[in-house]
Coordinates of C-alpha atoms and ligand atoms in Angstrom, one line a residue:
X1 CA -3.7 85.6 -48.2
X2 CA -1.2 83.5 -46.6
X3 CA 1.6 82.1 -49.3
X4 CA 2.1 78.7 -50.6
X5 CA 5.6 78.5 -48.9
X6 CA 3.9 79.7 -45.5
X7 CA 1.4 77.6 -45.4
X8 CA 3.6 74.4 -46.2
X9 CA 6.1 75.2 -43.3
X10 CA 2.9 75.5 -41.1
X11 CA 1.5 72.2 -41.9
X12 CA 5.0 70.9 -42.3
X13 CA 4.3 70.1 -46.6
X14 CA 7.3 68.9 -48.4
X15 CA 8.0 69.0 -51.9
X16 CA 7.5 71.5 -54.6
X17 CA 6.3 70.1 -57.2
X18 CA 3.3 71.9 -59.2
X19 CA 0.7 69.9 -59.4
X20 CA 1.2 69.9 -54.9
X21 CA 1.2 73.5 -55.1
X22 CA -1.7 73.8 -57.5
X23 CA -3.6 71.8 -54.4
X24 CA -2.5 73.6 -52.2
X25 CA -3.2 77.0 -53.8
X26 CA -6.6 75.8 -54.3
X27 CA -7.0 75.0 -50.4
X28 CA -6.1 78.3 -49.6
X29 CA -8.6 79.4 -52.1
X30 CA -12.1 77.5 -51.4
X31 CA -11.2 78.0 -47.3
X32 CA -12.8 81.1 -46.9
X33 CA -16.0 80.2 -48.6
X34 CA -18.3 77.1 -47.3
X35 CA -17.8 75.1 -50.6
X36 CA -17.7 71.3 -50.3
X37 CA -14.3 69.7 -51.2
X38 CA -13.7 66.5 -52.1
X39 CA -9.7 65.8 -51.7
X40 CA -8.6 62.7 -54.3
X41 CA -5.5 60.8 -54.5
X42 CA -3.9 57.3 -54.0
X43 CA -3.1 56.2 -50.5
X44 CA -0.4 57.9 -48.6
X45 CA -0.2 61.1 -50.8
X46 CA -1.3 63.4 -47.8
X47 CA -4.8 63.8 -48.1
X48 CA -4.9 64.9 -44.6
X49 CA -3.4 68.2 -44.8
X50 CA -5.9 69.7 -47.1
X51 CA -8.8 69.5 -44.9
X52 CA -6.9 71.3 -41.7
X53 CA -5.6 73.7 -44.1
X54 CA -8.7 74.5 -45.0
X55 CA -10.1 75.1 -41.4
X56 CA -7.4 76.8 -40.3
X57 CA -7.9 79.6 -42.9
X58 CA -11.6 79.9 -43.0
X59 CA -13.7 81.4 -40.7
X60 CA -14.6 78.4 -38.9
X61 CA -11.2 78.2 -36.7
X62 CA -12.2 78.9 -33.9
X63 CA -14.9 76.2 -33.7
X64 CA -14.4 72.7 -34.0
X65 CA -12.9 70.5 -36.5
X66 CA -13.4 66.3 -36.5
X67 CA -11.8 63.8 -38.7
X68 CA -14.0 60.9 -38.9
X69 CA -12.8 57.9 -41.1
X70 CA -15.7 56.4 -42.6
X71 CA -14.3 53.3 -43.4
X72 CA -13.2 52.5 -39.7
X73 CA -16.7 53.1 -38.1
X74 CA -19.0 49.7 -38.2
X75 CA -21.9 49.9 -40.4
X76 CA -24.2 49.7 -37.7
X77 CA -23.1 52.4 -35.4
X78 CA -22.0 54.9 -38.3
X79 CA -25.6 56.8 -38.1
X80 CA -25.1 57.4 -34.4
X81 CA -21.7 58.5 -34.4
X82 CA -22.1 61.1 -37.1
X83 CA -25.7 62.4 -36.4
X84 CA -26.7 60.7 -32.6
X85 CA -29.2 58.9 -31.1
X86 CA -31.9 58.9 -28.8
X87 CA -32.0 57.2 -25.9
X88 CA -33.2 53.7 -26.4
X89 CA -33.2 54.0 -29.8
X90 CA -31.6 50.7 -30.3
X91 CA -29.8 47.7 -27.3
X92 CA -27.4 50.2 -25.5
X93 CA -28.3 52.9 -26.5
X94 CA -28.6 53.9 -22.6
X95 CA -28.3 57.9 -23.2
X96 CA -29.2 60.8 -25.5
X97 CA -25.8 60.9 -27.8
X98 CA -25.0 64.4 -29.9
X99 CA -23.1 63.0 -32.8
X100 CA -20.2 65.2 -35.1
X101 CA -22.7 66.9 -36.8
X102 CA -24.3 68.6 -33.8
X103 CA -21.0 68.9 -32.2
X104 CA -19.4 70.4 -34.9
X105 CA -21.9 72.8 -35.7
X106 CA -19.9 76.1 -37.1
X107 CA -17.1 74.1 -37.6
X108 CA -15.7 71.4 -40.2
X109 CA -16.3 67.9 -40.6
X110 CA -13.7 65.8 -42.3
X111 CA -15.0 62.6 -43.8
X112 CA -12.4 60.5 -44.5
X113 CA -12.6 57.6 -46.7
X114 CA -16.2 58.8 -47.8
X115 CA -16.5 56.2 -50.6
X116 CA -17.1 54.0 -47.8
X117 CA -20.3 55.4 -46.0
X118 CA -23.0 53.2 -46.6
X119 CA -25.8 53.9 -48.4
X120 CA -28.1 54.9 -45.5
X121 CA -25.8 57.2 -44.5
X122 CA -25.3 58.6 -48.0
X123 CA -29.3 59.3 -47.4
X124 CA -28.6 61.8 -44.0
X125 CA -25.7 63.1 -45.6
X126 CA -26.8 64.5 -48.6
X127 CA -29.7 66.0 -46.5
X128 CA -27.2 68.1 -44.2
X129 CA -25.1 69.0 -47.3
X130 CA -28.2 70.5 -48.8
X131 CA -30.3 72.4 -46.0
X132 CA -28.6 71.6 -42.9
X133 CA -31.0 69.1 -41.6
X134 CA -30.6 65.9 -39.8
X135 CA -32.4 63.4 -37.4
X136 CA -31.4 61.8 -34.7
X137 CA -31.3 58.0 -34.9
X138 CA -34.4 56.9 -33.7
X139 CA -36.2 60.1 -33.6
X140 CA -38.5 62.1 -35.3
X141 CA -37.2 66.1 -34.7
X142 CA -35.6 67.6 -37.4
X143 CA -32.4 69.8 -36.4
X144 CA -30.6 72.5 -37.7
X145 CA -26.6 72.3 -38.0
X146 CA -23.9 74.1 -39.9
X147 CA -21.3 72.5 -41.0
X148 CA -18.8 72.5 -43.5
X149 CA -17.9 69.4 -45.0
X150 CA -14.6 68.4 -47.0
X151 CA -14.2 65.0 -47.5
X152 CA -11.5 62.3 -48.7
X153 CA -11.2 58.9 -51.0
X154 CA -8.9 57.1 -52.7
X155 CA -11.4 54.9 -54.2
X156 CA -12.5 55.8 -57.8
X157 CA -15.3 56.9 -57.0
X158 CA -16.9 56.8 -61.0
X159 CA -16.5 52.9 -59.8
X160 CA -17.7 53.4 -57.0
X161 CA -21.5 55.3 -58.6
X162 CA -21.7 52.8 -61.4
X163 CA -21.5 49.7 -59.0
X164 CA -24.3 51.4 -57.4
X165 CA -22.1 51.5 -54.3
X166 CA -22.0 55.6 -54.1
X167 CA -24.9 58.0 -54.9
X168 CA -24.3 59.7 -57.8
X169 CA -26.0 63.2 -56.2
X170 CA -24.1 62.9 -53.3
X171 CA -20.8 62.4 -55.0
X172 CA -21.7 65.9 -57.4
X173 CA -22.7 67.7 -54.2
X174 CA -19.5 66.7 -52.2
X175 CA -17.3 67.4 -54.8
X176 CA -18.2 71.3 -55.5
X177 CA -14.2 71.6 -56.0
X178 CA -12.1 68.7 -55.8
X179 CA -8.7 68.9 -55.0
X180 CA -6.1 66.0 -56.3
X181 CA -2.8 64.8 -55.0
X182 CA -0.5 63.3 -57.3
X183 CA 1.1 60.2 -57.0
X184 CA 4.5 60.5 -55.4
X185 CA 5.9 58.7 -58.8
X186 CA 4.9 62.1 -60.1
X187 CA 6.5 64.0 -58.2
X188 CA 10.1 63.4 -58.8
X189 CA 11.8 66.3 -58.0
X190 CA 10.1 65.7 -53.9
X191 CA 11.2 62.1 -53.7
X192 CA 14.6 62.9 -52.8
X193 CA 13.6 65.8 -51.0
X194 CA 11.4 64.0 -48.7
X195 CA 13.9 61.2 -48.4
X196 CA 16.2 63.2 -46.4
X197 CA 13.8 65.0 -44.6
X198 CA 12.8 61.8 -43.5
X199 CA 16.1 60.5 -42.8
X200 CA 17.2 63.6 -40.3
X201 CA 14.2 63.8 -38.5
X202 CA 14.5 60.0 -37.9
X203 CA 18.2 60.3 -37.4
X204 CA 17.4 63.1 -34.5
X205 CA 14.0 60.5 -32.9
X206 CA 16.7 57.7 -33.1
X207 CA 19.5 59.8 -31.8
X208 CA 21.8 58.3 -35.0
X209 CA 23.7 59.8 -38.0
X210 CA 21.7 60.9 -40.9
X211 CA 21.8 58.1 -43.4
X212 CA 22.9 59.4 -47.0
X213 CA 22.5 57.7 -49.9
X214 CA 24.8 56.9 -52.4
X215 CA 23.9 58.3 -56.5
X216 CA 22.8 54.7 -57.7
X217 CA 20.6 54.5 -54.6
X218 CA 18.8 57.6 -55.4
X219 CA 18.1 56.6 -59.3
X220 CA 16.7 53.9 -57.5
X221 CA 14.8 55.6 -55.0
X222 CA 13.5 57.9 -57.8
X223 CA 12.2 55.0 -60.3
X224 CA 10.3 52.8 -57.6
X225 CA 6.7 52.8 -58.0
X226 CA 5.8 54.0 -54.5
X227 CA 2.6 52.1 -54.3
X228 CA 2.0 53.8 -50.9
X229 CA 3.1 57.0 -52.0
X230 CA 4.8 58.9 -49.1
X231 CA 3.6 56.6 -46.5
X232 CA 5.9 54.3 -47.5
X233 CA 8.7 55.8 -48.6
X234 CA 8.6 57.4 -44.7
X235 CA 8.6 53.8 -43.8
X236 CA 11.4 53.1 -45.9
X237 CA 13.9 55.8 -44.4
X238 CA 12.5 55.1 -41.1
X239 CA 13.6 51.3 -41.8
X240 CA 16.9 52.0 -42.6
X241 CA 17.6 54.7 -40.3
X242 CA 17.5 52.1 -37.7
X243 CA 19.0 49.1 -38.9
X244 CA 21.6 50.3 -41.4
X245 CA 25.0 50.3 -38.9
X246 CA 26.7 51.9 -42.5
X247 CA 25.4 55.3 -42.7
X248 CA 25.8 55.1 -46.5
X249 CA 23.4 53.3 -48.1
X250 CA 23.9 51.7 -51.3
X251 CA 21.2 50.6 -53.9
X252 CA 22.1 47.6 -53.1
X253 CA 20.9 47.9 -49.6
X254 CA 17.8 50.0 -50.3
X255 CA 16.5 47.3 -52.5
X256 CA 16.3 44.8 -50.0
X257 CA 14.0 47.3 -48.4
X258 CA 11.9 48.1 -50.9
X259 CA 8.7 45.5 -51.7
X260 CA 8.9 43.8 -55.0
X261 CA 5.7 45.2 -55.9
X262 CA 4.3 43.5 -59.4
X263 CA 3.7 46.2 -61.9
X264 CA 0.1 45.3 -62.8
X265 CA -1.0 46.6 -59.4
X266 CA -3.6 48.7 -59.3
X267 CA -2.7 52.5 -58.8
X268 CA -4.9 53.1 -56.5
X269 CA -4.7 51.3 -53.3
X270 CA -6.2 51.8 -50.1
X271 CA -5.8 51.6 -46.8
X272 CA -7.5 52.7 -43.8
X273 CA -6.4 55.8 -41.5
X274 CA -4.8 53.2 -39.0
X275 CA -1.1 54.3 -39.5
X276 CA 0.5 51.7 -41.6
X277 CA 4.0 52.5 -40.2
X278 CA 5.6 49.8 -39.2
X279 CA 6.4 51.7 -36.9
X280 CA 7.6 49.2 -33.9
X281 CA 10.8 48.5 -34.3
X282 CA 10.1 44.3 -33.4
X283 CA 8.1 44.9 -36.6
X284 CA 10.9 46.1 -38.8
X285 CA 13.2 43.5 -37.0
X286 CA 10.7 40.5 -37.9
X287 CA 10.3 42.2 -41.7
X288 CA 14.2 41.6 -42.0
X289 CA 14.4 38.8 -40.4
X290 CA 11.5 37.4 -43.3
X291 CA 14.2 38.8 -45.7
X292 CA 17.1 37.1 -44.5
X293 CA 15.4 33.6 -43.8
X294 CA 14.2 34.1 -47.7
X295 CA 18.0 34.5 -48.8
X296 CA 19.1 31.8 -46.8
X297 CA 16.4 28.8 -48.2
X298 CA 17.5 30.4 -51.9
X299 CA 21.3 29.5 -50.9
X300 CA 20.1 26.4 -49.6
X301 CA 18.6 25.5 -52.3
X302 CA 21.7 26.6 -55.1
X303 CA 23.9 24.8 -53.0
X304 CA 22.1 21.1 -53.0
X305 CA 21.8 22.0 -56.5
X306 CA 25.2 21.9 -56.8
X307 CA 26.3 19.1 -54.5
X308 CA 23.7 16.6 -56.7
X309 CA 25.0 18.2 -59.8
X310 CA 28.8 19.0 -59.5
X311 CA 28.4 20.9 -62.8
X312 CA 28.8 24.0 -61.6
X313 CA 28.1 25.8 -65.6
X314 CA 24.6 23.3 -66.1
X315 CA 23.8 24.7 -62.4
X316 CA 24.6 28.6 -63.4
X317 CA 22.4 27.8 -66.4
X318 CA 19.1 26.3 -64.9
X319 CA 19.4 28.6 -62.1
X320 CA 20.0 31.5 -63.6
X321 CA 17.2 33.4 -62.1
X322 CA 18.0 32.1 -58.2
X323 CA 21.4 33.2 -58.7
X324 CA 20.6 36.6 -59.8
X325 CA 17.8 37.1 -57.3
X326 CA 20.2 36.4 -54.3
X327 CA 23.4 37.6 -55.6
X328 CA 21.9 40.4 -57.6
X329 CA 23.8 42.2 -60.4
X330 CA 25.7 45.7 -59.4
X331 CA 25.4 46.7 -63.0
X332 CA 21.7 46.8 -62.4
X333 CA 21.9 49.4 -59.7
X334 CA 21.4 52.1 -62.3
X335 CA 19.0 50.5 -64.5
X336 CA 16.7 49.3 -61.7
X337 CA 13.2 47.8 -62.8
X338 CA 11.1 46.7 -60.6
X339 CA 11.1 43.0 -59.6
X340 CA 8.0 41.1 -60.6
X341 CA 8.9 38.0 -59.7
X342 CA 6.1 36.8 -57.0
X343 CA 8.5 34.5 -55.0
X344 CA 10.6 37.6 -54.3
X345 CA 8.5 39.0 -52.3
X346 CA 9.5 40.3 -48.6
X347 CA 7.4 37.7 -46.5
X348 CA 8.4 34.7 -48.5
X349 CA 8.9 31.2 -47.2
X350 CA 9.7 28.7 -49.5
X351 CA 7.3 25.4 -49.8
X352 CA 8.4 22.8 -47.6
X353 CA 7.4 20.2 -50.2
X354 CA 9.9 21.6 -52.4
X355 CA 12.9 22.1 -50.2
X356 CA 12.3 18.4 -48.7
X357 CA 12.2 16.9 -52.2
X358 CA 15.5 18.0 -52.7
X359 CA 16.7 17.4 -49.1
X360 CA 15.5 13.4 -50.0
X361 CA 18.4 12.6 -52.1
X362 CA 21.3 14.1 -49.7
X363 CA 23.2 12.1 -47.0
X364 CA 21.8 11.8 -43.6
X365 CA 24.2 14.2 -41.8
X366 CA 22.4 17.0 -43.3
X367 CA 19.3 15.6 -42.1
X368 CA 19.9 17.1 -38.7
X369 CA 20.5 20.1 -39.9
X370 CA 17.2 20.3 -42.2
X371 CA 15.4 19.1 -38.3
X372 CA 17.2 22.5 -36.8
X373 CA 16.3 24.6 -40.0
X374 CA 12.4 23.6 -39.9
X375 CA 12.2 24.3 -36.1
X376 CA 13.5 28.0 -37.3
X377 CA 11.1 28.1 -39.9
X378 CA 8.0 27.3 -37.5
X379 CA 9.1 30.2 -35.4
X380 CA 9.0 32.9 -38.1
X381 CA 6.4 31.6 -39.4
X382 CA 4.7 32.3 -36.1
X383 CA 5.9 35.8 -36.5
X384 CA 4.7 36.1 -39.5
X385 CA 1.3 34.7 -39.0
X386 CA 1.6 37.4 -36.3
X387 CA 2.3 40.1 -38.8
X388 CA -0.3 39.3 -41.1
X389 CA -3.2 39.0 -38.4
X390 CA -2.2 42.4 -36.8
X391 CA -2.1 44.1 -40.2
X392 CA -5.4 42.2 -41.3
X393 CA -6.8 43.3 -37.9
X394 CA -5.6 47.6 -38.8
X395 CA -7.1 46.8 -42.3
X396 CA -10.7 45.3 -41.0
X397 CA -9.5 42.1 -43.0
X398 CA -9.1 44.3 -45.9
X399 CA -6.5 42.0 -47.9
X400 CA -5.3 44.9 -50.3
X401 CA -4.6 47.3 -48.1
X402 CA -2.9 44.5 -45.9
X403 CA -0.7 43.5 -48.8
X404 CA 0.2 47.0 -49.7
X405 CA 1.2 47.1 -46.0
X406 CA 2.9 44.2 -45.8
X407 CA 4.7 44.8 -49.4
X408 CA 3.4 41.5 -50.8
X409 CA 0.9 40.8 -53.7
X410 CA -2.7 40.1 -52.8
X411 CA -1.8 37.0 -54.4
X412 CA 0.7 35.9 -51.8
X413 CA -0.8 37.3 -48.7
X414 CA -4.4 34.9 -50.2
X415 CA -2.0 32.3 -50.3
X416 CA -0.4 33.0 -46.5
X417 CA -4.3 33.2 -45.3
X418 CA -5.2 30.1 -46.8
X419 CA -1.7 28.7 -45.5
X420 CA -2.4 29.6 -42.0
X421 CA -5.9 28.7 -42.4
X422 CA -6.9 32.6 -41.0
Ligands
LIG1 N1 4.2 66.6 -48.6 C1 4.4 65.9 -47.5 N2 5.4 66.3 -46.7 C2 5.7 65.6 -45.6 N3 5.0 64.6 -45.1 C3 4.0 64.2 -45.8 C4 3.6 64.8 -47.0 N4 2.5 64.2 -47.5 C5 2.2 63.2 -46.7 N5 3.1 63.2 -45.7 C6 3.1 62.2 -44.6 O1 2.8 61.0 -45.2 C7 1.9 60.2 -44.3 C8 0.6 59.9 -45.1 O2 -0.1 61.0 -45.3 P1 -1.7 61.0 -45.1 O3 -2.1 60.3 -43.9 O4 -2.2 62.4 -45.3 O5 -2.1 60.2 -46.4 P2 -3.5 60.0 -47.1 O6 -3.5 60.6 -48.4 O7 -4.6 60.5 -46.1 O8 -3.6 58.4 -47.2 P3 -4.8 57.4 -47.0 O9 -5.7 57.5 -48.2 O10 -4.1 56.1 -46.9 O11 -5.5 57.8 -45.7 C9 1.6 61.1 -43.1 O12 2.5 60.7 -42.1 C10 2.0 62.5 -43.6 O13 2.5 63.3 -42.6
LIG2 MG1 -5.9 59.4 -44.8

């Protein structure tokens, strides 16, 4: 039997944390036989490794192997895609189609995002999981395949069965052995680990130094939530592994990267298989651009407070929180919690209303400069109606998964949609 430490360098697994080895260990073990997995765990934890391990080390490796994310095939076409169709069995259907199931037959069938499948499909499924058998859509032969099938979620699936959303035979009969990935948050020892594995493969892709960060930054790094797990925290070093010119980062630094995320998020969140990467680099040039446009309407806004007020200690006082939001507090580096504050959030824009209130009782010279700064502001927001229809689009107008991606709330991205009238 292959080791743990082989078969992470073959599927390219970091971390070594127990409860990652105790999944993978019991991958290597259910592979040979034809036991149904069910693989569990947040979003971005890896999910996808299991499964291929799993093929690769069963006796089904030399067939073939298909990933097919449940929750990105339309609900009408999901039938015909996993188990085919006859010919005119519905408009289009033009040709006989073999779907996964016949074409993987003596192979494995990943099933991604199974918590998804609708409840038709729940019906055929369960039916191949227990003898094998399957129709076509639109006919009446019954055929014969075998196929092993492991299959993913990072819904709750408990929810999922008492909302009458997810057979409650199926789930038991899909999850034989169920394999769970924890939470990167619980996996200390790996965050750091993975962080600079991160940072030199994207430092050799980028053709760059190797950004290092400094001891504050990793406390830091190690006490974020991670909401999207190792997904994001790839993001993260990808981020600043392009833009940071000083190859040191500081926590200072890394927390303008990282979302203020409100602690009462659910743990579990979702998103579909479409990589969330951010991964164009106009992308991760817009994000900061969001960032700085955020800092500057906070400055803005301290310094008409101070020209109408001249008191510069009444001014510290009532703005107490402004001031520490933009000029942060190097003490806090250390002690970093995580900022719940919803106006902090990456893809901010301050009201207009508010800004203009205050822009009312200033002289007229700044006036021109207010007309320059809202012309600005329409632009980005362009970009960031952009930005927030592309990631609505990846998600299938899945808001949570679209926040998660974006690093906002739910409740500021509803706000956005409703702003931009999407
Ligand atoms: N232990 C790890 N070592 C290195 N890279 C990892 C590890 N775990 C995950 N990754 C990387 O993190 C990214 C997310 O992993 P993956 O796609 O498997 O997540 P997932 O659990 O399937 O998430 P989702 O539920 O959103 O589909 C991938 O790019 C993967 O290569
Ligand atoms: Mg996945």
């Amino acid at each position: 039997m292959e080791s743990i430490q082989a078969i992470k360098q073959r599927f390219g697994i970091i971390g070594n944390t127990r409860a990652l080895n105790r999944a993978i260990e019991k991958a290597i073990q259910v592979a040979p036989t034809d036991i149904s997995v069910l693989v569990t765990g947040e979003s971005g934890v890896g999910k996808e490794s299991i499964p291929k391990i799993i093929h690769q080390l069963s006796h089904r490796k030399h067939n073939k192997y298909i990933a097919v994310n449940c929750g990105a095939i339309p609900e009408g076409t999901i039938d015909s895609e996993l188990f085919g169709h006859e010919k005119g069995s519905f408009t289009g259907a033009t040709q006989t189609r073999e779907g996964y199931f016949e074409v993987a037959d003596g192979g494995t069938i990943f099933l991604d995002e199974v918590g998804e499948l609708p409840l038709t499909t729940q019906v055929r499924l369960l039916r191949v999981l227990e003898n094998g058998e399957f129709l076509k859509v639109g006919s009446s032969k019954v055929q014969k395949t075998n196929v092993r099938i492991v299959a993913a979620t990072n819904v709750n699936m408990f929810e999922a069965i008492e909302k009458e959303k997810f057979r409650e035979d199926l789930f038991y009969r899909l999850s034989t052995v169920d394999i769970h990935l924890p939470p990167l948050r619980d996996r200390q020892e790996d965050i750091h680990l993975l962080f600079r594995k991160f940072a030199s493969d994207f430092a050799l892709k980028y053709k760059m130094p190797t950004i290092k960060l400094t001891d504050a930054a990793v406390q830091m790094l190690l006490k974020h939530r991670w909401a999207g797990n190792i997904r994001q925290l790839r993001n993260i070093a990808e981020q600043l592994s392009v833009l940071e010119q000083n190859r040191t980062i500081s926590a200072e630094t890394l927390k303008s990267y990282l979302p203020a995320t409100s602690s009462n998020l659910p743990a579990v969140i979702k998103t579909s298989k479409a990589e969330s990467d951010f991964s164009s680099e106009r992308e991760i040039l817009y994000k900061v651009l969001f960032d700085m446009k955020s800092d500057l309407n906070d400055l803005k806004k301290l310094t008409l407070e101070l020209m109408k007020n001249g008191n510069t200690k009444d001014v510290e006082k009532n703005n107490e929180s402004l001031i520490q939001k933009i000029y942060g507090n190097d003490e806090d580096d250390a002690e970093y919690e995580e900022d719940t504050v919803d106006n902090n959030e990456v893809l901010s824009i301050p009201e207009h209303a508010v800004k203009r209130d205050a822009l009312d009782t200033i002289p007229d010279k700044y006036h021109f400069a207010e007309e320059i700064e809202e012309e600005e502001t329409l632009s980005l927001q362009d970009k960031e109606l952009e930005l927030i229809k592309k990631s609505l689009e990846r998600h299938q107008g899945k808001r949570k998964l679209a926040a998660a991606e974006l690093g906002i709330s739910e409740r500021t991205l509803y706000r956005k949609i409703k702003q931009y009238d999407l």
